[in-house]
Short mmCIF file of C-alpha atoms and ligand atoms in Angstrom, two decimals:
data_model
loop_
_atom_site.label_atom_id
_atom_site.label_comp_id
_atom_site.label_asym_id
_atom_site.label_seq_id
_atom_site.Cartn_x
_atom_site.Cartn_y
_atom_site.Cartn_z
CA MET A 1 -25.22 16.17 -7.17
CA ARG A 2 -22.79 16.28 -10.26
CA ALA A 3 -19.22 15.01 -10.40
CA ILE A 4 -16.79 16.76 -12.62
CA LEU A 5 -13.98 14.30 -13.38
CA ARG A 6 -10.47 14.79 -14.90
CA ILE A 7 -8.89 11.43 -15.50
CA ARG A 8 -5.41 10.82 -16.62
CA ARG A 9 -5.61 8.69 -19.86
CA PHE A 10 -2.76 6.85 -21.79
CA ASN A 11 -3.09 3.97 -24.22
CA PRO A 12 0.58 3.25 -25.21
CA GLU A 13 -0.54 1.62 -28.54
CA GLN A 14 -1.95 4.88 -29.69
CA ASP A 15 -1.03 7.87 -27.61
CA SER A 16 2.46 9.55 -27.80
CA LYS A 17 1.97 11.04 -24.31
CA PRO A 18 -0.68 10.88 -21.52
CA TYR A 19 -3.60 13.47 -21.62
CA TRP A 20 -6.73 14.54 -19.40
CA GLY A 21 -9.90 12.90 -20.12
CA GLU A 22 -12.93 15.08 -18.97
CA TYR A 23 -16.17 13.67 -17.81
CA THR A 24 -19.29 14.87 -16.00
CA LEU A 25 -21.68 12.58 -14.44
CA GLU A 26 -25.24 13.92 -13.46
CA ASP A 27 -27.36 12.69 -10.43
CA ILE A 28 -24.59 11.14 -8.29
CA GLN A 29 -25.06 10.26 -4.74
CA PRO A 30 -23.01 11.83 -1.77
CA THR A 31 -22.16 8.39 -0.66
CA ASP A 32 -21.04 7.12 -4.29
CA ARG A 33 -17.41 6.12 -4.06
CA VAL A 34 -14.71 7.19 -6.52
CA LEU A 35 -14.87 3.60 -7.67
CA ASP A 36 -18.56 4.21 -8.55
CA LEU A 37 -17.87 7.07 -10.51
CA LEU A 38 -15.20 5.48 -12.34
CA ASN A 39 -17.67 2.73 -13.27
CA ARG A 40 -20.26 5.08 -14.51
CA VAL A 41 -17.74 6.59 -16.73
CA LYS A 42 -16.66 3.32 -18.09
CA TRP A 43 -20.32 1.82 -18.53
CA GLU A 44 -21.98 4.95 -19.47
CA GLN A 45 -19.61 7.19 -21.40
CA ASP A 46 -16.24 5.51 -22.46
CA GLY A 47 -15.82 1.71 -22.34
CA THR A 48 -11.97 2.23 -23.24
CA LEU A 49 -11.15 3.54 -19.78
CA VAL A 50 -9.36 0.91 -17.56
CA TYR A 51 -8.39 0.39 -13.85
CA ARG A 52 -7.89 -2.20 -11.46
CA ARG A 53 -10.57 -3.14 -8.84
CA SER A 54 -12.02 -6.21 -7.23
CA CYS A 55 -13.42 -6.35 -3.75
CA ALA A 56 -14.94 -2.79 -3.68
CA HIS A 57 -14.72 -2.83 0.06
CA GLY A 58 -11.19 -1.68 1.11
CA ILE A 59 -9.66 -5.35 1.22
CA CYS A 60 -8.10 -6.54 -1.86
CA GLY A 61 -5.73 -3.56 -2.35
CA SER A 62 -6.07 -3.37 -6.00
CA ASP A 63 -7.64 0.03 -6.57
CA GLY A 64 -4.80 2.21 -5.45
CA MET A 65 -4.69 5.45 -7.29
CA ARG A 66 -3.85 9.33 -6.87
CA ILE A 67 -7.14 11.04 -6.05
CA ASN A 68 -6.95 14.68 -5.98
CA GLY A 69 -3.07 14.58 -5.43
CA VAL A 70 -3.30 11.83 -2.53
CA ASN A 71 -2.77 8.04 -2.89
CA ARG A 72 -6.37 6.49 -1.97
CA LEU A 73 -8.23 3.51 -2.52
CA ALA A 74 -10.97 4.37 -5.20
CA CYS A 75 -13.44 2.31 -3.16
CA LYS A 76 -12.86 4.01 0.06
CA VAL A 77 -13.26 7.68 -1.08
CA LEU A 78 -16.82 9.26 -1.04
CA ALA A 79 -17.91 11.85 -3.54
CA LYS A 80 -19.14 14.02 -0.63
CA GLY A 81 -15.66 14.60 0.61
CA LEU A 82 -14.51 15.90 -2.65
CA THR A 83 -16.77 18.97 -2.91
CA ASP A 84 -15.91 22.49 -3.02
CA GLY A 85 -17.98 25.73 -2.63
CA ASP A 86 -20.12 24.84 -5.62
CA GLY A 87 -21.64 21.44 -4.29
CA ASP A 88 -20.37 19.36 -7.07
CA ALA A 89 -17.62 16.66 -6.63
CA HIS A 90 -14.35 17.62 -8.29
CA VAL A 91 -12.26 14.67 -8.68
CA GLN A 92 -8.74 14.43 -10.31
CA ILE A 93 -7.62 10.82 -10.83
CA GLU A 94 -4.09 9.71 -11.88
CA PRO A 95 -2.02 6.53 -11.71
CA MET A 96 0.00 6.12 -8.73
CA LEU A 97 3.49 7.67 -9.10
CA GLY A 98 7.10 6.14 -9.75
CA MET A 99 5.78 3.06 -11.49
CA LYS A 100 5.59 2.44 -15.21
CA VAL A 101 1.99 3.22 -16.43
CA LEU A 102 0.62 0.30 -18.69
CA LYS A 103 -2.71 1.93 -19.61
CA ASP A 104 -4.99 4.61 -18.26
CA LEU A 105 -4.85 3.87 -14.26
CA ILE A 106 -3.00 0.67 -14.41
CA VAL A 107 0.58 0.59 -13.54
CA ASP A 108 3.19 -2.43 -13.66
CA MET A 109 3.18 -3.86 -10.03
CA GLU A 110 6.00 -6.32 -10.89
CA PRO A 111 8.76 -4.17 -9.28
CA PHE A 112 6.54 -3.72 -6.16
CA PHE A 113 6.14 -7.23 -5.91
CA ALA A 114 9.86 -7.96 -6.57
CA HIS A 115 10.70 -6.01 -3.54
CA TYR A 116 8.13 -7.69 -1.59
CA ARG A 117 9.49 -11.14 -2.62
CA ALA A 118 12.91 -9.92 -1.56
CA VAL A 119 12.20 -9.88 2.30
CA LEU A 120 10.84 -13.39 2.25
CA PRO A 121 7.25 -12.42 3.37
CA TYR A 122 6.18 -15.76 4.53
CA PHE A 123 6.57 -17.82 7.61
CA VAL A 124 9.63 -19.77 8.22
CA ASN A 125 10.11 -22.63 10.70
CA ASP A 126 11.06 -26.00 9.56
CA THR A 127 11.22 -27.65 13.24
CA PRO A 128 8.95 -30.30 13.82
CA ALA A 129 5.19 -29.47 14.69
CA PRO A 130 4.37 -29.39 18.30
CA ALA A 131 3.30 -32.66 19.79
CA ASP A 132 -0.43 -32.08 19.18
CA GLY A 133 0.37 -31.45 15.58
CA ARG A 134 -1.90 -28.45 15.27
CA GLU A 135 -0.40 -25.17 15.97
CA ARG A 136 2.59 -23.30 17.33
CA LEU A 137 1.38 -21.35 20.11
CA GLN A 138 2.16 -17.63 20.91
CA SER A 139 1.25 -15.40 23.80
CA PRO A 140 -0.93 -12.46 23.37
CA GLU A 141 1.80 -10.23 24.22
CA ASP A 142 4.35 -11.76 21.52
CA ARG A 143 1.41 -11.48 18.96
CA ALA A 144 0.89 -7.72 20.00
CA VAL A 145 4.12 -6.44 18.67
CA PHE A 146 3.47 -7.07 15.04
CA ASP A 147 -0.33 -6.97 15.12
CA ASP A 148 -0.32 -3.54 13.07
CA THR A 149 1.70 -4.75 10.33
CA THR A 150 -0.62 -7.94 9.82
CA LYS A 151 -3.31 -5.46 8.32
CA CYS A 152 -1.24 -4.46 5.11
CA ILE A 153 -3.25 -5.29 1.87
CA LEU A 154 -0.16 -4.64 -0.44
CA CYS A 155 -1.91 -1.81 -2.20
CA ALA A 156 1.20 0.13 -2.86
CA CYS A 157 -0.26 3.45 -1.71
CA CYS A 158 2.60 3.85 0.66
CA THR A 159 5.61 2.95 -1.40
CA THR A 160 4.25 5.16 -4.35
CA SER A 161 4.14 8.29 -2.20
CA CYS A 162 7.57 7.72 -0.76
CA PRO A 163 9.97 10.43 -2.14
CA SER A 164 12.93 8.01 -1.40
CA PHE A 165 11.27 5.61 -3.86
CA TRP A 166 10.65 8.24 -6.51
CA ALA A 167 14.33 9.08 -6.20
CA ASN A 168 15.39 5.66 -6.33
CA GLY A 169 13.25 2.79 -7.54
CA GLU A 170 15.62 0.32 -6.29
CA TYR A 171 14.74 1.29 -2.72
CA VAL A 172 12.90 -1.64 -1.18
CA GLY A 173 10.06 0.72 0.00
CA PRO A 174 7.64 1.00 2.88
CA ALA A 175 5.46 -1.81 1.98
CA ALA A 176 8.02 -4.47 1.69
CA ILE A 177 9.44 -3.30 5.14
CA VAL A 178 5.98 -3.47 6.52
CA GLN A 179 5.74 -7.18 5.34
CA ALA A 180 9.16 -7.87 6.65
CA HIS A 181 8.19 -6.44 10.13
CA ARG A 182 5.29 -8.75 10.38
CA PHE A 183 7.64 -11.86 10.17
CA ILE A 184 10.68 -10.35 11.69
CA PHE A 185 8.87 -9.87 14.99
CA ASP A 186 6.96 -12.98 15.04
CA SER A 187 8.32 -15.11 17.85
CA ARG A 188 7.76 -18.32 16.02
CA ASP A 189 9.48 -17.38 12.71
CA VAL A 190 13.32 -18.32 12.54
CA ALA A 191 14.34 -16.32 9.46
CA ALA A 192 14.51 -12.82 10.93
CA ASP A 193 18.27 -12.47 10.46
CA LYS A 194 18.05 -13.39 6.54
CA ARG A 195 15.30 -10.62 6.03
CA LEU A 196 17.40 -8.04 8.25
CA GLU A 197 20.59 -8.86 5.98
CA VAL A 198 18.38 -7.83 2.99
CA LEU A 199 17.10 -4.79 4.58
CA ALA A 200 20.56 -3.69 5.95
CA GLU A 201 21.67 -3.38 2.21
CA PRO A 202 22.24 0.10 0.73
CA ASP A 203 18.71 -0.07 -1.00
CA GLY A 204 17.10 -1.25 2.25
CA VAL A 205 15.54 0.26 5.42
CA TRP A 206 18.21 3.11 5.68
CA ARG A 207 16.80 4.64 2.58
CA CYS A 208 13.88 5.91 4.63
CA ARG A 209 14.27 9.47 5.39
CA THR A 210 11.37 9.35 7.94
CA ILE A 211 9.21 11.88 6.02
CA PHE A 212 5.88 10.20 6.98
CA ASN A 213 4.33 10.39 3.45
CA CYS A 214 3.76 6.56 3.67
CA THR A 215 1.89 6.49 6.99
CA ASN A 216 -0.40 9.42 5.70
CA ALA A 217 -1.20 7.58 2.74
CA CYS A 218 -1.99 4.03 4.20
CA PRO A 219 -5.76 3.10 3.88
CA ARG A 220 -5.29 0.60 6.70
CA ASP A 221 -3.83 3.30 9.19
CA ILE A 222 -0.83 1.22 9.75
CA GLU A 223 1.87 3.14 11.63
CA ILE A 224 4.25 2.54 8.83
CA THR A 225 7.05 4.96 9.99
CA ARG A 226 7.17 3.54 13.42
CA ALA A 227 7.34 -0.01 11.79
CA ILE A 228 10.23 1.21 9.81
CA GLY A 229 11.93 2.53 12.91
CA GLU A 230 11.61 -0.68 14.65
CA VAL A 231 13.15 -2.59 11.76
CA LYS A 232 15.99 0.00 11.76
CA LEU A 233 16.64 -0.74 15.31
CA ALA A 234 16.67 -4.51 14.78
CA THR A 235 19.29 -4.24 12.10
CA ARG A 236 21.63 -2.91 14.58
CA ARG A 237 20.64 -4.86 17.76
CA GLY A 238 19.32 -7.82 16.35
CA ALA A 239 15.57 -8.96 16.08
CA GLU A 240 15.16 -10.73 19.48
CA LYS A 241 16.78 -7.64 21.57
CA GLN A 242 14.39 -5.30 19.41
CA ARG A 243 11.26 -7.66 20.08
CA GLU A 244 11.83 -7.72 23.79
CA ALA A 245 12.17 -3.62 23.80
CA MET A 246 8.72 -3.71 21.75
CA ARG A 247 7.07 -6.07 24.19
CA LYS A 248 8.03 -3.86 27.11
CA GLU A 249 6.73 -0.93 25.17
CA HIS A 250 3.28 -2.51 24.63
CA ALA A 251 2.98 -3.51 28.04
CA LYS A 252 3.08 0.06 29.11
S1 SF4 B 301 8.66 7.64 6.20
FE1 SF4 B 301 10.29 6.50 4.82
S2 SF4 B 301 9.33 5.01 3.63
FE2 SF4 B 301 7.74 6.55 4.52
S3 SF4 B 301 7.51 8.10 2.98
FE3 SF4 B 301 9.14 8.94 4.47
S4 SF4 B 301 11.12 8.08 3.41
FE4 SF4 B 301 9.36 6.85 2.25
S1 SF4 B 302 1.29 -0.48 4.34
FE1 SF4 B 302 -0.59 0.36 3.98
S2 SF4 B 302 -0.24 1.73 2.27
FE2 SF4 B 302 1.41 0.22 2.24
S3 SF4 B 302 0.84 -1.39 0.86
FE3 SF4 B 302 0.05 -1.97 3.04
S4 SF4 B 302 -1.93 -1.29 3.34
FE4 SF4 B 302 -1.21 -0.22 1.36
S1 FES B 303 -11.49 -2.64 -4.72
FE1 FES B 303 -10.61 -3.97 -3.24
S2 FES B 303 -9.58 -2.52 -2.11
FE2 FES B 303 -10.84 -1.25 -3.55
#
């Protein structure tokens, strides 16, 4: 089959504005991924095309981009899913929205990671290690309440599909809230209150208008809007009470 690609191009050193680059690839396989198609365009037709990628297996989160109008990982989208009536794959590729384009499909991720860092996305507990010196134990029930949010790979597909983020780039965004959720509800962590303080600020969790774009965009199928709802409740009733309510909910 054939692939017909339109790729948003922009080189700030020579272009005054972005434009569409058009490319046709013959003899592609239905199981080729969009990342394979981008590689072929770069290697066979135009070596100046740039994009980020690393693992090619949906794990590193580096190749988030807008594919046919939806944020996806290029390494997870197959050509056979992008055909229309004529049997060719028609693929439109753009950088993710709401972040400065540095070149072609590469956006400046620094503001995204600044929001991520703001929620203390790491385990905090300075008390002495348990007597055996090895690990702080946790029950399977306590682990279950934040299991879903441990799957985040920081691809930014959620945050850059969020209308609240497009309207106000200061909004901390769904990805940072997902990361905060992972630690707020970890029974071994002691910094939940600090994270909730950050998230109760005007640019925090209440900017979420529950539009669900983020959940639809997540390549890890994380229930982001649900996680955001749980964090919202925790800003009102405290992490411990909310964790208890979630434990009961999971036990049902
Ligand atoms: S649910 Fe909230 S965070 Fe997700 S896209 Fe909608 S407004 Fe943004
Ligand atoms: S929550 Fe999902 S979409 Fe958002 S950064 Fe994490 S993996 Fe990507
Ligand atoms: S290249 Fe790593 S997630 Fe796609």
